């Protein structure tokens, strides 16, 4: 199922406009991409919170923190 | 492109902007080196990722709405015109589903022009990045990057950095190489975040005097600044339209002489901006060296501040004017940086508010005096450049579109505990866990090698 607007280059280039596949689906592609973008932020903030929580659990003891301060 | 001249003009313009994009990429590399060098070793990989990931996030949001805002908001909307003023067909074409956003053979310029503006957006966000290192959450920083990169910078460019912007028309605002529209807004944004974010732990003594938190690699910092100078060439030439005819401008210019213009379509030359770029860089470096008594970081930063101060009028200044203005801006931003640090306990880790914000603000204001009476536009009815128009413009850039939106977002994020990293993580270092893992992996390999002997 081809969606490309170009099926031959035996044309006058002055008549050629769009060359990408899926002309007419731009709104749908935008909605899809915006959902991916927002979803990425949701995933990232969860990852960041979990990473900090785990790190504090594993390394947040007074001794380790004093050691880290000594190391700069 | 049905004649050879039209084809050469079009492809020259297309290639011109393409080259500016490649050059401006160096600005981002420079900012990353500078910022990583300025951070402490325990934070440097996280610092690198914080800055690097603004690239995809600002790029996609620039595609979704940043570029459309630029074309849609020049009239306010509601100040000198509605959405899309003065050319609604462009605003329509630059929605993400618009007809100029996908590859087409009859439009060779939109893609490279979009990218040149995008690289300005990265620069604006990257300026903010350095100021807030070692204690901001990546999630929060990336929201600020999108705010300035794809919203507020785009609004300020629509208002004050386009041929039909309301600030140009009413205020006679002139900011040819972006003292205000990139640097002042970025400095203001950084300051808006910093007042809510607070200083790094240990930055200030109990009596309020600042401690110096040393960069882990001063050499990397300086090379980063050198690379920003290099990329700045791309930034400057991208601010011009390389070749255009009076007929295309459709303003008051008479005759048929083709010319390069600023973004306002006012005539200038590449020669003018080349000599002024170098003279303002020199003025900034000379004064930066003098005022800091030879400190490498502030000498390089002075060069940057010098260019930034002179940028508003570097299409028109005499080279000696560019030199002196650059020097004055560099002196002022250096003094202001340390005064603000002591007085308000602002921990700007790389001096970004000073180098970009104060120098940019001053550059816009100074241009109002030096270029007083010069036409801001080739179009009839536009205000001329004045000190008061420039002063109001500088306030809009630094405070209204820079400081205020960032301060509001910072307050919201702080109220949700999503602005600053936990105290324990700040002390351990953002790279602590990965450093531990790397060391464990290294020891594992050493043990394996020993077992073979």
Coordinates of C-alpha atoms in Angstrom, one line a residue:
Chain A
X1 CA 0.0 0.0 0.0
X2 CA 2.1 2.9 -1.3
X3 CA 1.5 6.4 0.1
X4 CA 4.2 8.2 -1.8
X5 CA 3.1 11.0 -4.1
X6 CA 5.9 10.3 -6.5
X7 CA 5.6 7.2 -8.7
X8 CA 7.9 8.3 -11.5
X9 CA 10.6 10.9 -12.0
X10 CA 9.5 11.3 -15.7
X11 CA 8.0 14.7 -14.7
X12 CA 8.7 18.4 -15.0
X13 CA 10.2 19.3 -11.6
X14 CA 8.4 22.6 -11.7
X15 CA 5.2 20.6 -11.1
X16 CA 6.5 18.7 -8.1
X17 CA 5.6 19.8 -4.6
X18 CA 5.5 17.2 -1.7
X19 CA 7.9 14.3 -1.9
X20 CA 7.2 12.5 1.4
X21 CA 4.9 9.6 1.9
X22 CA 1.6 9.9 3.8
X23 CA 0.6 13.4 2.5
X24 CA -2.8 14.1 4.2
X25 CA -1.9 12.3 7.4
X26 CA 0.0 15.1 9.0
X27 CA -2.5 15.9 11.8
X28 CA -2.6 12.2 12.8
X29 CA 1.2 12.0 12.7
X30 CA 1.4 15.2 14.9
X31 CA -1.0 13.8 17.5
X32 CA 1.0 10.5 17.6
X33 CA 4.3 12.4 18.1
X34 CA 2.9 14.8 20.8
X35 CA 1.7 11.7 22.8
X36 CA 5.1 10.2 22.5
X37 CA 6.7 13.4 23.7
X38 CA 4.5 13.8 26.7
X39 CA 4.8 10.1 27.5
X40 CA 8.6 10.5 27.5
X41 CA 8.4 13.2 30.2
X42 CA 6.1 11.0 32.4
X43 CA 8.5 8.1 32.1
X44 CA 11.5 10.2 32.8
X45 CA 10.2 11.9 35.9
X46 CA 9.2 8.5 37.3
X47 CA 12.7 7.1 36.5
X48 CA 14.4 10.1 38.1
X49 CA 12.3 9.9 41.3
X50 CA 12.9 6.1 41.6
X51 CA 16.6 6.5 41.0
X52 CA 16.9 9.1 43.7
X53 CA 14.9 7.0 46.2
X54 CA 17.0 3.9 45.5
X55 CA 20.2 5.8 45.8
X56 CA 19.3 7.4 49.1
X57 CA 18.2 3.9 50.4
X58 CA 21.5 2.3 49.2
X59 CA 24.0 5.0 50.0
X60 CA 22.3 7.7 52.1
X61 CA 23.8 6.5 55.4
X62 CA 25.6 9.1 57.5
X63 CA 28.9 7.3 57.0
X64 CA 28.6 7.3 53.2
X65 CA 27.6 10.9 53.1
X66 CA 30.5 12.0 55.3
X67 CA 32.8 10.0 53.0
X68 CA 31.3 11.8 50.0
X69 CA 31.9 15.2 51.6
X70 CA 35.5 14.3 52.2
X71 CA 35.8 13.4 48.5
X72 CA 34.6 16.9 47.5
Chain B
X1 CA 13.6 28.3 -9.8
X2 CA 12.8 28.6 -13.5
X3 CA 15.9 30.8 -14.3
X4 CA 19.5 30.2 -13.6
X5 CA 19.7 33.4 -11.5
X6 CA 16.7 32.4 -9.4
X7 CA 18.1 28.9 -9.0
X8 CA 21.6 30.2 -7.8
X9 CA 20.0 32.7 -5.5
X10 CA 17.7 30.1 -3.9
X11 CA 20.3 27.4 -3.6
X12 CA 22.9 29.9 -2.2
X13 CA 20.4 31.0 0.4
X14 CA 19.5 27.3 1.2
X15 CA 23.2 26.4 1.6
X16 CA 24.0 29.6 3.5
X17 CA 21.5 28.8 6.3
X18 CA 22.6 25.1 6.2
X19 CA 26.2 26.2 7.0
X20 CA 25.1 28.4 9.8
X21 CA 23.3 25.4 11.4
X22 CA 26.5 23.3 11.3
X23 CA 28.5 26.2 12.8
X24 CA 26.0 26.9 15.5
X25 CA 26.2 23.2 16.5
X26 CA 29.6 24.2 17.9
X27 CA 28.0 26.6 20.3
X28 CA 26.2 23.7 21.9
X29 CA 29.4 21.6 22.1
X30 CA 31.1 24.6 23.6
X31 CA 28.4 25.0 26.2
X32 CA 28.5 21.3 27.1
X33 CA 32.3 21.5 27.6
X34 CA 32.1 24.7 29.6
X35 CA 29.4 23.4 31.8
X36 CA 30.9 20.0 32.4
X37 CA 34.3 21.6 33.1
X38 CA 32.7 24.0 35.6
X39 CA 30.9 21.2 37.5
X40 CA 32.6 19.0 40.1
X41 CA 33.8 15.6 39.2
X42 CA 31.0 13.9 41.1
X43 CA 28.4 15.6 38.9
X44 CA 30.0 15.9 35.4
X45 CA 28.3 13.1 33.5
X46 CA 24.8 14.1 34.8
X47 CA 25.6 17.7 33.9
X48 CA 26.5 16.6 30.4
X49 CA 23.2 14.7 29.9
X50 CA 21.2 17.6 31.4
X51 CA 22.4 19.9 28.7
X52 CA 22.6 17.3 25.9
X53 CA 19.0 16.2 26.2
X54 CA 17.6 19.7 25.6
X55 CA 18.6 19.1 22.0
X56 CA 15.9 16.5 21.2
X57 CA 13.3 18.1 23.5
X58 CA 13.6 21.6 22.2
X59 CA 13.8 20.3 18.6
X60 CA 10.6 18.4 18.8
X61 CA 8.7 21.1 20.6
X62 CA 10.1 23.7 18.2
X63 CA 8.5 21.5 15.5
X64 CA 5.2 21.2 17.4
X65 CA 4.7 24.8 18.3
X66 CA 7.8 27.0 18.6
X67 CA 8.1 27.8 14.9
X68 CA 4.4 28.4 14.6
X69 CA 4.5 30.9 17.5
X70 CA 7.2 32.9 15.7
X71 CA 5.0 33.3 12.7
X72 CA 1.7 33.7 14.5
X73 CA 2.5 36.2 17.3
X74 CA 4.3 39.1 15.6
X75 CA 1.3 41.3 16.0
X76 CA 0.9 40.4 19.7
X77 CA -1.6 39.0 18.9
X78 CA -3.9 41.9 19.5
X79 CA -1.4 44.8 19.5
X80 CA -0.7 45.6 15.9
X81 CA -2.6 42.6 14.4
X82 CA -4.2 39.3 14.9
X83 CA -2.7 35.8 14.8
X84 CA -0.4 35.5 11.8
X85 CA 0.0 39.3 11.3
X86 CA 1.4 40.4 8.9
X87 CA 1.4 37.2 6.8
X88 CA -1.2 34.7 8.0
X89 CA -0.3 32.3 5.2
X90 CA 3.1 31.7 6.9
X91 CA 1.6 30.9 10.3
X92 CA -0.7 28.5 8.6
X93 CA 2.1 26.9 6.6
X94 CA 4.3 26.4 9.8
X95 CA 1.9 24.5 12.0
X96 CA 3.3 20.9 12.4
X97 CA 0.9 19.7 9.8
X98 CA 1.4 22.8 7.6
X99 CA 2.3 22.6 4.0
X100 CA 5.9 24.0 4.5
X101 CA 6.9 21.5 7.2
X102 CA 7.5 18.5 5.1
X103 CA 10.0 18.1 2.2
X104 CA 8.8 19.6 -1.0
X105 CA 10.7 20.6 -4.1
X106 CA 9.1 24.0 -4.5
X107 CA 10.2 25.2 -1.1
X108 CA 14.0 24.8 -0.4
X109 CA 14.3 27.5 2.3
X110 CA 11.8 26.7 5.0
X111 CA 13.7 23.7 6.3
X112 CA 17.0 25.4 6.8
X113 CA 15.4 28.6 8.1
X114 CA 13.5 26.5 10.6
X115 CA 16.7 24.8 11.7
X116 CA 18.6 28.1 12.0
X117 CA 16.0 29.4 14.4
X118 CA 16.0 26.1 16.2
X119 CA 19.7 26.4 16.9
X120 CA 19.0 29.9 18.4
X121 CA 16.5 28.1 20.6
X122 CA 19.1 25.5 21.8
X123 CA 21.5 28.3 22.6
X124 CA 18.9 30.2 24.7
X125 CA 18.2 27.0 26.7
X126 CA 21.8 26.0 26.9
X127 CA 22.7 29.4 28.4
X128 CA 20.3 28.7 31.3
X129 CA 21.7 25.2 31.8
X130 CA 25.1 26.3 33.1
X131 CA 23.7 28.6 35.8
X132 CA 21.7 25.9 37.5
X133 CA 24.2 23.0 37.5
X134 CA 24.6 20.4 40.3
X135 CA 21.3 20.9 42.1
X136 CA 18.4 21.1 39.6
X137 CA 16.4 18.0 38.7
X138 CA 16.7 17.1 35.0
X139 CA 13.0 16.9 34.7
X140 CA 12.6 20.4 35.8
X141 CA 15.5 21.8 33.7
X142 CA 14.1 20.2 30.6
X143 CA 10.7 21.9 31.2
X144 CA 12.6 25.3 31.5
X145 CA 14.5 24.4 28.3
X146 CA 11.2 23.9 26.5
X147 CA 9.8 27.1 28.1
X148 CA 12.5 29.3 26.8
X149 CA 13.5 27.4 23.7
X150 CA 10.1 26.8 22.2
X151 CA 7.8 29.3 23.9
X152 CA 9.3 32.5 25.3
X153 CA 12.2 33.0 22.9
X154 CA 9.8 32.3 20.1
X155 CA 7.4 35.0 21.4
X156 CA 10.2 37.5 21.9
X157 CA 11.5 36.9 18.4
X158 CA 8.0 37.3 16.9
X159 CA 7.6 40.6 18.8
X160 CA 11.1 42.1 18.5
X161 CA 13.1 40.1 15.9
X162 CA 10.9 39.9 12.8
X163 CA 10.1 42.3 10.0
X164 CA 6.5 42.7 11.2
X165 CA 7.0 42.5 15.0
X166 CA 4.9 44.9 17.1
X167 CA 7.9 46.0 19.1
X168 CA 9.7 47.0 15.9
X169 CA 6.7 48.8 14.6
X170 CA 5.7 50.6 17.8
X171 CA 8.9 50.9 19.8
X172 CA 11.4 50.9 16.9
X173 CA 13.1 48.0 18.7
X174 CA 16.4 47.1 17.1
X175 CA 18.4 44.0 18.2
X176 CA 20.1 42.8 15.0
X177 CA 22.3 40.0 16.6
X178 CA 20.1 39.2 19.6
X179 CA 21.6 41.0 22.6
X180 CA 18.1 41.0 24.0
X181 CA 16.1 38.3 22.1
X182 CA 18.5 35.5 23.0
X183 CA 20.9 36.7 25.7
X184 CA 18.8 39.0 27.9
X185 CA 15.9 36.6 28.0
X186 CA 18.2 33.7 28.8
X187 CA 19.9 35.6 31.6
X188 CA 16.5 36.7 32.9
X189 CA 15.2 33.1 32.8
X190 CA 18.3 31.8 34.6
X191 CA 17.8 34.4 37.3
X192 CA 14.1 33.6 37.7
X193 CA 15.0 29.9 38.3
X194 CA 18.0 30.7 40.6
X195 CA 16.0 32.8 43.1
X196 CA 13.7 29.9 43.7
X197 CA 16.3 27.1 43.3
X198 CA 18.8 28.5 45.7
X199 CA 22.6 28.1 45.9
X200 CA 24.6 24.9 45.9
X201 CA 25.2 23.5 49.4
X202 CA 28.2 25.2 50.9
X203 CA 28.3 28.1 48.5
X204 CA 27.7 30.7 51.2
X205 CA 29.3 31.0 54.6
X206 CA 27.1 31.7 57.6
X207 CA 27.9 35.4 57.4
X208 CA 26.6 35.4 53.8
X209 CA 30.0 35.8 52.0
X210 CA 30.4 33.5 49.0
X211 CA 32.9 30.6 48.8
X212 CA 34.5 29.7 45.5
X213 CA 33.4 26.3 44.2
X214 CA 36.1 25.5 41.8
X215 CA 35.6 23.9 38.4
X216 CA 37.0 20.4 38.1
X217 CA 38.6 21.3 34.8
X218 CA 39.3 25.0 34.1
X219 CA 41.0 24.1 30.8
X220 CA 37.8 22.4 29.5
X221 CA 35.8 25.5 30.6
X222 CA 38.1 27.8 28.5
X223 CA 38.1 25.6 25.5
X224 CA 34.3 25.4 25.7
X225 CA 34.2 29.2 25.6
X226 CA 36.6 29.2 22.7
X227 CA 34.2 26.9 20.8
X228 CA 31.3 29.2 21.6
X229 CA 33.2 32.0 20.0
X230 CA 33.6 29.8 16.9
X231 CA 30.0 28.8 16.7
X232 CA 29.0 32.5 17.3
X233 CA 30.1 33.1 13.7
X234 CA 27.3 30.9 12.5
X235 CA 24.9 32.6 14.9
X236 CA 25.8 36.0 13.5
X237 CA 25.4 35.2 9.8
X238 CA 22.2 33.3 10.5
X239 CA 20.7 36.5 11.8
X240 CA 21.0 37.9 8.3
X241 CA 19.0 37.4 5.1
X242 CA 22.0 36.8 2.7
X243 CA 20.5 38.2 -0.5
X244 CA 17.2 39.8 -1.2
X245 CA 15.9 42.3 -3.8
X246 CA 14.0 45.5 -2.9
X247 CA 11.1 44.1 -4.9
X248 CA 10.9 41.1 -2.5
X249 CA 11.2 43.4 0.6
X250 CA 8.3 45.4 -0.8
X251 CA 9.2 48.4 1.5
X252 CA 10.5 51.9 0.8
X253 CA 13.9 51.0 -0.6
X254 CA 14.1 52.1 -4.2
X255 CA 16.1 50.8 -7.2
X256 CA 17.0 47.2 -8.0
X257 CA 20.2 46.7 -6.0
X258 CA 20.2 43.3 -4.2
X259 CA 21.5 43.3 -0.6
X260 CA 22.0 41.4 2.5
X261 CA 19.7 42.5 5.3
X262 CA 19.1 42.0 9.0
X263 CA 16.1 40.0 10.2
X264 CA 14.2 43.3 10.0
X265 CA 15.0 43.5 6.3
X266 CA 17.2 46.6 6.9
X267 CA 20.3 46.6 4.7
X268 CA 23.7 45.6 6.1
X269 CA 26.7 43.6 4.9
X270 CA 28.6 40.6 6.0
X271 CA 31.7 42.8 6.0
X272 CA 30.2 45.1 8.6
X273 CA 29.3 42.3 11.0
X274 CA 32.6 40.5 10.6
X275 CA 34.7 43.5 11.6
X276 CA 32.3 44.4 14.4
X277 CA 32.2 40.9 15.7
X278 CA 36.0 40.8 16.0
X279 CA 36.2 44.3 17.5
X280 CA 33.6 43.6 20.1
X281 CA 35.2 40.3 21.0
X282 CA 38.5 42.2 21.4
X283 CA 36.9 44.9 23.6
X284 CA 35.4 42.3 25.8
X285 CA 38.6 40.3 26.2
X286 CA 40.7 43.3 26.9
X287 CA 38.4 44.6 29.6
X288 CA 37.7 41.1 30.9
X289 CA 41.4 40.5 31.4
X290 CA 41.8 43.9 33.0
X291 CA 38.9 43.8 35.4
X292 CA 39.6 40.2 36.5
X293 CA 43.4 40.8 36.7
X294 CA 44.1 38.1 34.1
X295 CA 41.7 35.4 35.2
X296 CA 41.2 33.0 32.3
X297 CA 37.6 32.3 32.9
X298 CA 36.5 35.9 33.1
X299 CA 38.7 36.9 30.2
X300 CA 37.0 34.4 27.9
X301 CA 33.7 35.3 29.4
X302 CA 34.5 38.9 28.8
X303 CA 35.0 38.2 25.1
X304 CA 31.6 36.7 25.0
X305 CA 30.0 39.5 27.0
X306 CA 31.6 42.0 24.7
X307 CA 30.1 40.5 21.6
X308 CA 26.8 40.2 23.4
X309 CA 26.8 43.8 24.4
X310 CA 27.5 45.1 21.0
X311 CA 25.3 42.7 19.1
X312 CA 22.1 44.8 19.2
X313 CA 23.7 47.3 16.9
X314 CA 26.6 45.5 15.3
X315 CA 25.0 45.8 11.8
X316 CA 25.5 49.5 12.0
X317 CA 28.2 50.5 14.5
X318 CA 31.6 51.8 13.6
X319 CA 34.2 49.2 14.7
X320 CA 35.5 51.5 17.4
X321 CA 32.0 52.0 18.7
X322 CA 31.7 48.2 18.8
X323 CA 35.0 48.0 20.7
X324 CA 34.1 50.6 23.3
X325 CA 30.5 49.4 23.8
X326 CA 31.8 45.8 24.3
X327 CA 34.3 46.9 26.8
X328 CA 31.8 48.9 28.8
X329 CA 29.3 46.0 28.8
X330 CA 32.0 43.6 30.0
X331 CA 33.1 45.9 32.8
X332 CA 29.5 46.4 34.0
X333 CA 28.5 42.7 33.8
X334 CA 31.5 41.6 35.8
X335 CA 30.8 44.1 38.6
X336 CA 27.1 43.3 38.6
X337 CA 27.8 39.6 38.8
X338 CA 29.7 39.9 42.1
X339 CA 27.5 42.6 43.5
X340 CA 24.4 40.4 42.9
X341 CA 26.1 37.3 44.3
X342 CA 27.0 39.1 47.5
X343 CA 23.8 41.1 47.9
X344 CA 21.2 38.6 47.0
X345 CA 23.1 35.3 47.6
X346 CA 22.5 34.2 44.0
X347 CA 24.7 31.2 43.0
X348 CA 25.1 31.5 39.2
X349 CA 27.6 28.7 38.7
X350 CA 29.0 29.9 35.4
X351 CA 28.2 33.6 35.4
X352 CA 25.4 33.1 32.8
X353 CA 23.1 35.8 34.2
X354 CA 25.9 38.3 34.0
X355 CA 27.5 37.4 30.7
X356 CA 24.2 36.9 28.8
X357 CA 21.6 38.7 30.9
X358 CA 23.2 41.9 32.1
X359 CA 25.4 42.3 29.0
X360 CA 22.4 41.6 26.7
X361 CA 20.2 44.1 28.6
X362 CA 22.8 46.8 28.5
X363 CA 23.5 46.1 24.9
X364 CA 19.9 46.7 23.9
X365 CA 19.8 50.0 26.0
X366 CA 23.1 51.3 24.6
X367 CA 22.0 50.7 21.0
X368 CA 19.1 53.1 21.7
X369 CA 21.5 55.9 22.4
X370 CA 24.1 55.2 19.7
X371 CA 21.6 54.4 17.0
X372 CA 19.0 57.1 18.0
X373 CA 17.0 58.2 15.0
X374 CA 18.0 55.4 12.7
X375 CA 15.1 53.7 10.9
X376 CA 14.2 50.3 12.5
X377 CA 12.5 49.0 9.4
X378 CA 12.3 49.6 5.6
X379 CA 8.5 49.8 6.0
X380 CA 6.5 53.0 6.3
X381 CA 5.0 53.9 9.6
X382 CA 7.5 52.0 11.8
X383 CA 9.1 53.9 14.7
X384 CA 12.7 54.9 14.6
X385 CA 15.3 53.6 17.1
X386 CA 15.2 55.5 20.4
X387 CA 16.6 55.1 23.9
X388 CA 13.1 54.7 25.5
X389 CA 12.0 52.1 22.9
X390 CA 15.1 50.1 23.5
X391 CA 14.8 50.4 27.3
X392 CA 11.2 49.2 27.2
X393 CA 12.4 46.4 24.9
X394 CA 15.2 45.4 27.3
X395 CA 12.7 45.2 30.2
X396 CA 10.4 43.0 28.1
X397 CA 13.2 40.7 27.2
X398 CA 14.9 40.3 30.6
X399 CA 12.0 40.6 33.0
X400 CA 8.7 40.1 31.2
X401 CA 9.6 37.2 29.0
X402 CA 12.7 36.0 30.8
X403 CA 12.5 36.3 34.6
X404 CA 8.8 36.2 35.2
X405 CA 7.7 33.0 33.3
X406 CA 10.7 31.1 34.7
X407 CA 10.0 32.3 38.3
X408 CA 6.4 31.2 38.0
X409 CA 7.3 27.7 36.7
X410 CA 10.1 27.4 39.3
X411 CA 7.6 28.2 42.1
X412 CA 5.1 25.6 40.7
X413 CA 7.8 22.9 40.4
X414 CA 9.2 23.7 43.9
X415 CA 5.7 23.4 45.4
X416 CA 5.6 19.8 44.0
X417 CA 9.1 19.0 45.1
X418 CA 10.2 18.6 41.5
X419 CA 12.7 21.5 41.2
X420 CA 15.7 20.6 43.4
X421 CA 17.4 17.3 43.8
X422 CA 17.3 15.7 47.3
X423 CA 19.9 17.0 49.8
X424 CA 21.6 13.5 50.1
X425 CA 22.0 13.2 46.4
X426 CA 23.5 16.7 46.2
X427 CA 26.1 15.8 48.8
X428 CA 26.8 12.3 47.3
X429 CA 27.0 13.7 43.8
X430 CA 24.6 13.1 40.9
X431 CA 27.1 10.5 39.4
X432 CA 27.6 8.6 42.7
X433 CA 25.7 5.5 41.8
X434 CA 27.1 5.2 38.3
X435 CA 30.6 5.8 39.7
X436 CA 30.1 3.0 42.2
X437 CA 28.9 0.7 39.5
X438 CA 31.8 1.6 37.2
X439 CA 34.3 1.0 40.0
X440 CA 32.7 -2.4 40.8
X441 CA 32.9 -3.3 37.1
X442 CA 36.6 -2.3 37.0
X443 CA 37.4 -4.3 40.1
X444 CA 35.6 -7.3 38.6
X445 CA 37.8 -7.1 35.5
X446 CA 41.0 -6.8 37.6
X447 CA 40.0 -9.8 39.6
X448 CA 39.3 -11.8 36.5
X449 CA 42.8 -10.9 35.1
X450 CA 44.5 -11.8 38.3
X451 CA 42.8 -15.2 38.2
X452 CA 44.4 -15.8 34.8
X453 CA 48.0 -15.2 36.0

